[in-house]
Short mmCIF file of C-alpha atoms in Angstrom, two decimals:
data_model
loop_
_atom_site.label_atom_id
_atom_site.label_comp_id
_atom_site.label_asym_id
_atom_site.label_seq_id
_atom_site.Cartn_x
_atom_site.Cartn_y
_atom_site.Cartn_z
CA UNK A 1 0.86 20.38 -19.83
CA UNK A 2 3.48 22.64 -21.14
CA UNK A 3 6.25 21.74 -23.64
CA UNK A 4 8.88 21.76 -20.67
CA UNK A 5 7.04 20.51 -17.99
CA UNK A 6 6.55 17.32 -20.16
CA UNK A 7 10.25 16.89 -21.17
CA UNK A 8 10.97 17.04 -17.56
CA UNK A 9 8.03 14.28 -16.51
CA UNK A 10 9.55 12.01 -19.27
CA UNK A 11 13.46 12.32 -17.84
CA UNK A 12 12.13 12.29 -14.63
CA UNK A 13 9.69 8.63 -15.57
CA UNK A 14 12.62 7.30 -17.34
CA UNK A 15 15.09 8.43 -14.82
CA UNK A 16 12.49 6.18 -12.10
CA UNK A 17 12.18 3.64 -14.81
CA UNK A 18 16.08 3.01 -14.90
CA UNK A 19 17.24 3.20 -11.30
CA UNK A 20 13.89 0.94 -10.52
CA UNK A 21 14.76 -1.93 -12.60
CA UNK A 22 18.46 -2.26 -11.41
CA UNK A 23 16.96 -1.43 -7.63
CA UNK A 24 14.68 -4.00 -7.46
CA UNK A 25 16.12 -6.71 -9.79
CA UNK A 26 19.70 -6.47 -8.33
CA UNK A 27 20.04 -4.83 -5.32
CA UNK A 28 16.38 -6.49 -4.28
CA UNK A 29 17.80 -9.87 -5.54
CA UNK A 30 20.67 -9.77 -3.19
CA UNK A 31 17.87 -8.77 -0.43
CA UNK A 32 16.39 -11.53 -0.92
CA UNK A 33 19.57 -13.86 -0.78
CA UNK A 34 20.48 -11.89 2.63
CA UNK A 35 16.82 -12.66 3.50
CA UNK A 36 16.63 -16.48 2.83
CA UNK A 37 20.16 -16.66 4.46
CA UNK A 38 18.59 -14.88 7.68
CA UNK A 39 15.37 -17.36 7.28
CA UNK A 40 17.28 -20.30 7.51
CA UNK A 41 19.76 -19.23 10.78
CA UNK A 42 16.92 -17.24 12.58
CA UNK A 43 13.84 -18.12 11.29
CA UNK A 44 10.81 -16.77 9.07
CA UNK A 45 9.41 -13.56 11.27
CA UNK A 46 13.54 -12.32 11.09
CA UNK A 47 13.15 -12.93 7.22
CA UNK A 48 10.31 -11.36 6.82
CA UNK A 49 11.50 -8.16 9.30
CA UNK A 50 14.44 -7.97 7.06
CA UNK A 51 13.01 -7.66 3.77
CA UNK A 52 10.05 -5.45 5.23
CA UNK A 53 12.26 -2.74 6.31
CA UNK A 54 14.03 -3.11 2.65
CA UNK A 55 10.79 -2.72 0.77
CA UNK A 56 10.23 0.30 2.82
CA UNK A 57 13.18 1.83 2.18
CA UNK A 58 12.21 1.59 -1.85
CA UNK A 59 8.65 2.74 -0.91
CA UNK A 60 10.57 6.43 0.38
CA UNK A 61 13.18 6.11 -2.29
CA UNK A 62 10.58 6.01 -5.29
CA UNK A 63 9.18 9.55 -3.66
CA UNK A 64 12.39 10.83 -3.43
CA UNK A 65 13.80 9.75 -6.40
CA UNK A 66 10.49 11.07 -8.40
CA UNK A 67 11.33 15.02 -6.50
CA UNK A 68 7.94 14.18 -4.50
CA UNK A 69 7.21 15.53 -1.09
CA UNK A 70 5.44 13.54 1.62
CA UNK A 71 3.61 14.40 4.88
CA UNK A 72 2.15 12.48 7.27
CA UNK A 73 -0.05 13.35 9.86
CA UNK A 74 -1.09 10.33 12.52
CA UNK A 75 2.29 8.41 12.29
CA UNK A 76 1.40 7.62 16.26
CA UNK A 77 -1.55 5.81 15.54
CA UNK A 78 -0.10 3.00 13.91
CA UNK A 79 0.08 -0.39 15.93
CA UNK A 80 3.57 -1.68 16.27
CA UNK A 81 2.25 -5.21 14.96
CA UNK A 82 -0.64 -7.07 13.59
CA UNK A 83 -3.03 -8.65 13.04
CA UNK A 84 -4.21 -5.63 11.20
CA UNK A 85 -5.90 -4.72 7.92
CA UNK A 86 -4.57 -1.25 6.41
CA UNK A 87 -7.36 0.02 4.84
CA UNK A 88 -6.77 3.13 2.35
CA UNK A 89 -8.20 5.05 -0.59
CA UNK A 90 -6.76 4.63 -3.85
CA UNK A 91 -5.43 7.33 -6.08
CA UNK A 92 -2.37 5.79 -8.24
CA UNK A 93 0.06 3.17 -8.61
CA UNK A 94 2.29 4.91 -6.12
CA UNK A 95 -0.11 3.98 -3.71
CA UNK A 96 1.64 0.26 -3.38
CA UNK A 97 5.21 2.06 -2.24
CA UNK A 98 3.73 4.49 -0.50
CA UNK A 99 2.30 2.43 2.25
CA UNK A 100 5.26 0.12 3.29
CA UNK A 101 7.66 3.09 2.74
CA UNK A 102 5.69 5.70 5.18
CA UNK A 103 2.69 4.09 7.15
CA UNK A 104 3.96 0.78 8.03
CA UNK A 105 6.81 -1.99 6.33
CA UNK A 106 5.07 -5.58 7.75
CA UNK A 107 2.77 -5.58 4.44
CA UNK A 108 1.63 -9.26 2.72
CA UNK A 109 0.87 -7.74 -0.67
CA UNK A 110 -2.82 -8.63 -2.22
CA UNK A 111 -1.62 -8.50 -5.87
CA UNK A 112 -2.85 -9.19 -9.70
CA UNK A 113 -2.20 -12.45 -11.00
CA UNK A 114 -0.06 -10.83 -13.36
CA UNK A 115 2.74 -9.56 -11.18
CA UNK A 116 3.54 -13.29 -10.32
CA UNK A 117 5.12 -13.26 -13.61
CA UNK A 118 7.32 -10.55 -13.54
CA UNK A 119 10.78 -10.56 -12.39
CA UNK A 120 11.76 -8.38 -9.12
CA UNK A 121 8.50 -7.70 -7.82
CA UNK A 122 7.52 -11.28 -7.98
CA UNK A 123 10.06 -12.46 -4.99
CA UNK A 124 8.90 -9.66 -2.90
CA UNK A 125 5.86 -10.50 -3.07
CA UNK A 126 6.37 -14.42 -2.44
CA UNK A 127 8.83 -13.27 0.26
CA UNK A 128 6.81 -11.03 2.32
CA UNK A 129 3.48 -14.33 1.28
CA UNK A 130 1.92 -12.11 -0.51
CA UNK A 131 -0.93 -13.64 -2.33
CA UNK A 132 -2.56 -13.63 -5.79
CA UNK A 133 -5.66 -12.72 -7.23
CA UNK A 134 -7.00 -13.99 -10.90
CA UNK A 135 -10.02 -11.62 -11.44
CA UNK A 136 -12.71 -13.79 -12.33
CA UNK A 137 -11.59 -17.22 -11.16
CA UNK A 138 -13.79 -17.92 -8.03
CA UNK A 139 -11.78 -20.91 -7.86
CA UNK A 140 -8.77 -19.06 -7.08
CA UNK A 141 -10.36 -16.38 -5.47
CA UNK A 142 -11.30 -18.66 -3.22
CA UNK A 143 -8.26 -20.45 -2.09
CA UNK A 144 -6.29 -16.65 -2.09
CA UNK A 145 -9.30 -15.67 0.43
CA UNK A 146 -7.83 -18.76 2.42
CA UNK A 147 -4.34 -17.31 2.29
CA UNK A 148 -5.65 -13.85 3.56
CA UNK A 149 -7.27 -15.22 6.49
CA UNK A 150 -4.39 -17.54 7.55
CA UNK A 151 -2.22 -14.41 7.31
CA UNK A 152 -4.21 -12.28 9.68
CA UNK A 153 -4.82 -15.52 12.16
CA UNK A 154 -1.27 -15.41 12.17
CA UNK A 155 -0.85 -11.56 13.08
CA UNK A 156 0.03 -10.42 9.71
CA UNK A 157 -0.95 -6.97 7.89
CA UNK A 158 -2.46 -6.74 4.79
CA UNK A 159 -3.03 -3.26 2.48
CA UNK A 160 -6.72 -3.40 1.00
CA UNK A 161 -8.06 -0.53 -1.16
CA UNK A 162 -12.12 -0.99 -0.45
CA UNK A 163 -12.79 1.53 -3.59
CA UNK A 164 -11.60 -1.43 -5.68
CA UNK A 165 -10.10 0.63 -8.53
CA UNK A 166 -8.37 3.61 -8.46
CA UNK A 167 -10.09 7.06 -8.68
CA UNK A 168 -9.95 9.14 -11.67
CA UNK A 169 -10.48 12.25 -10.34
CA UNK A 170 -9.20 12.26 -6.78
CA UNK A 171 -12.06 12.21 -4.95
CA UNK A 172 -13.36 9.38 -2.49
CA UNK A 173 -14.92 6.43 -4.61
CA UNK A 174 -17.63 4.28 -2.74
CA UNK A 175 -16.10 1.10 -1.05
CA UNK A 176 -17.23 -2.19 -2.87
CA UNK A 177 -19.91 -4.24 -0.82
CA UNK A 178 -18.10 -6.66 1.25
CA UNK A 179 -14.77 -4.67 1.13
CA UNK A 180 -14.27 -5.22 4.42
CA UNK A 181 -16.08 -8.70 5.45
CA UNK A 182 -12.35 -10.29 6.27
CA UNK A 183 -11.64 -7.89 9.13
CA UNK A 184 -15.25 -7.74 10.16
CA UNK A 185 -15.77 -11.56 10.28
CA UNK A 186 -12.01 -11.55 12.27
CA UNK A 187 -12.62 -8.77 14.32
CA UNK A 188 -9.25 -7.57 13.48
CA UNK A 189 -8.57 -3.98 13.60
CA UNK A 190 -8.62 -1.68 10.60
CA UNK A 191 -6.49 1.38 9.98
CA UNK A 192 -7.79 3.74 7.82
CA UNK A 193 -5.85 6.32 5.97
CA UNK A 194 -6.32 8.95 3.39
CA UNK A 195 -3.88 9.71 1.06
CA UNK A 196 -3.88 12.57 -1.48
CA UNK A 197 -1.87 14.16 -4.47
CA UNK A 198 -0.67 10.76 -5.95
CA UNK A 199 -3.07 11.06 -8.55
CA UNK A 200 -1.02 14.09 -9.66
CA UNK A 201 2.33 12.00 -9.12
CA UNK A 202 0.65 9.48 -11.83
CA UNK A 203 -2.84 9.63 -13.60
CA UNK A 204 -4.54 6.15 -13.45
CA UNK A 205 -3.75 4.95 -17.30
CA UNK A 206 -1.05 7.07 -17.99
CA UNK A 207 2.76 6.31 -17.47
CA UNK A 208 4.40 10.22 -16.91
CA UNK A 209 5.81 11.49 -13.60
CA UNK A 210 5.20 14.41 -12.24
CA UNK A 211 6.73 15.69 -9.26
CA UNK A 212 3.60 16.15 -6.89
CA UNK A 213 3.31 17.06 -2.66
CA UNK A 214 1.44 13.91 -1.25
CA UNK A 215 -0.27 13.63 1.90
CA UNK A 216 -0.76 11.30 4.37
CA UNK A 217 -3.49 11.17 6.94
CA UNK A 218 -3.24 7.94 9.57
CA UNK A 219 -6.25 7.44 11.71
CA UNK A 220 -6.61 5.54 14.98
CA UNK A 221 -7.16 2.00 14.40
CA UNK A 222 -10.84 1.18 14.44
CA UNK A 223 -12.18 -2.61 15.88
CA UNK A 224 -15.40 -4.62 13.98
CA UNK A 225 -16.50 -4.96 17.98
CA UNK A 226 -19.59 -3.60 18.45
CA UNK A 227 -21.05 -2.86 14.62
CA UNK A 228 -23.75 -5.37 13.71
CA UNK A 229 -22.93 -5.34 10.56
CA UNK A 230 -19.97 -5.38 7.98
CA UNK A 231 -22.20 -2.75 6.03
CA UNK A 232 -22.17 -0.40 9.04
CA UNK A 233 -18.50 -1.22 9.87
CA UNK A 234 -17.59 -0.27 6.28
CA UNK A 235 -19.54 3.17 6.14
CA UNK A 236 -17.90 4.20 9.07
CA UNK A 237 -14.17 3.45 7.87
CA UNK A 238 -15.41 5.28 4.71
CA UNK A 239 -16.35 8.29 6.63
CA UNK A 240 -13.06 8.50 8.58
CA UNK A 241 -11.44 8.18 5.84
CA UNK A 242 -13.29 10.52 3.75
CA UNK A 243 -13.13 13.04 6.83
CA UNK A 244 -9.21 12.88 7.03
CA UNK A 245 -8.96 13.23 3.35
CA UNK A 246 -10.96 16.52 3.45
CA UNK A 247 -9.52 18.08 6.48
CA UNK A 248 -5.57 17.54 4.67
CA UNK A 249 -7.04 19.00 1.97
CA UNK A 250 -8.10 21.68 4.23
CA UNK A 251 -4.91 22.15 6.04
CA UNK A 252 -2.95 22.20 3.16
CA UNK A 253 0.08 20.72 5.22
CA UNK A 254 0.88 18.25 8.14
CA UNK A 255 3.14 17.09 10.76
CA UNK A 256 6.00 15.36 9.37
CA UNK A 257 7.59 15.49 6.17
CA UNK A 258 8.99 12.24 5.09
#
């Protein structure tokens, strides 16, 4: 990376960096007052609406803000409400906003343990009952696998990234055995999309912004019905989802910019 092309990553990650912190500690904390205010008078689903179609906002205003360009192909294919399971490959922290801000707000965040303690992000995701997971705790793991399922018996969305760790080099990881049992054991519907260039945006262990052209590729929702197995009902979201990501690749562009 060039001399100037890294001076202008570094204003822009600090730039990011800045208006983030006072975005989501002070304007989110007065979302969140709004929110509990609109919980109490009209009840938890109007809460939750509310601060879903805030955290989507940020989700667009973090591309924006980072000179980022986003497509999306398949907007049409997304169900209007759960249950569902939004099941994507994983490229890049930017992932997390990019969801909620261009495929679909109504997210319970699966998060790290560690997020619960940091300010901002932690009452969004307590807001929206978002649940926790402590790596290596089965334990834990256990009871937050208890949360997940009450949330989809109760119509909710969650975001799952079946690679399990974000991809180095772009490409397609496999999807972790059992990456999809929750949906599969449910038979709740599974929407599988392919995103690519976010990588660019922000390399996995590194903390520069770069301005980058994502795409987004949104395929019909896909039901457990009828596979005999989770195995077989995993491959076949894998495939879709590798598919899409090589025909955007392909195309080079999409249907609407965002």
């Amino acid at each position: 990376m060039s001399f100037l092309k890294t001076l202008v990553s570094l204003f822009i990650t600090l730039w990011i960096a800045i208006i983030g912190v006072l975005y989501i500690c002070v304007y989110g904390g007065l979302v969140i007052i709004v929110g509990s205010i609109i919980g109490k008078y009209k009840g938890k689903k109007w809460k939750k609406r509310f601060i879903s179609r805030e955290v989507s906002r940020f989700g667009r205003a973090a591309f924006i803000l980072s000179g980022s360009r986003v497509t999306v192909k398949g907007k049409e294919n997304v169900p209007e409400d759960g249950p569902m399971v939004i099941a994507a490959n994983h490229q890049s922290a930017f992932d997390i906003p990019l969801i909620p801000g261009y495929v679909y707000p109504g997210i319970s965040f699966i998060a790290k343990k560690e997020l619960s303690k940091i300010p901002g992000i932690s009452w969004f995701i307590k807001a929206l009952d978002g649940v926790y997971i402590d790596r290596g705790n089965k334990l834990q793991t256990a009871g937050a696998m208890r949360k997940i399922l009450k949330i989809l018996k109760e119509d909710g969305t969650i975001l799952l990234f079946p690679e399990g760790t974000r991809s180095e080099s772009g490409e397609l990881g496999e999807f972790k055995e059992g990456s999809l049992s929750i949906p599969f054991k449910l038979g709740v519907k599974v929407l599988p999309v392919a995103l690519d260039g976010t990588g660019k945006l922000m390399k996995k262990n590194g903390y520069l912004i770069t301005p980058s052209r994502i795409n987004l590729s949104i395929a019909e929702p896909i039901s457990p019905e009828g596979f005999e197995s989770e195995e077989r009902f995993r491959k076949e979201v894998y495939n879709i989802i590798k598919k899409n990501l090589e025909s955007s690749r392909n195309r080079g562009d999409s249907n609407v910019t965002g």
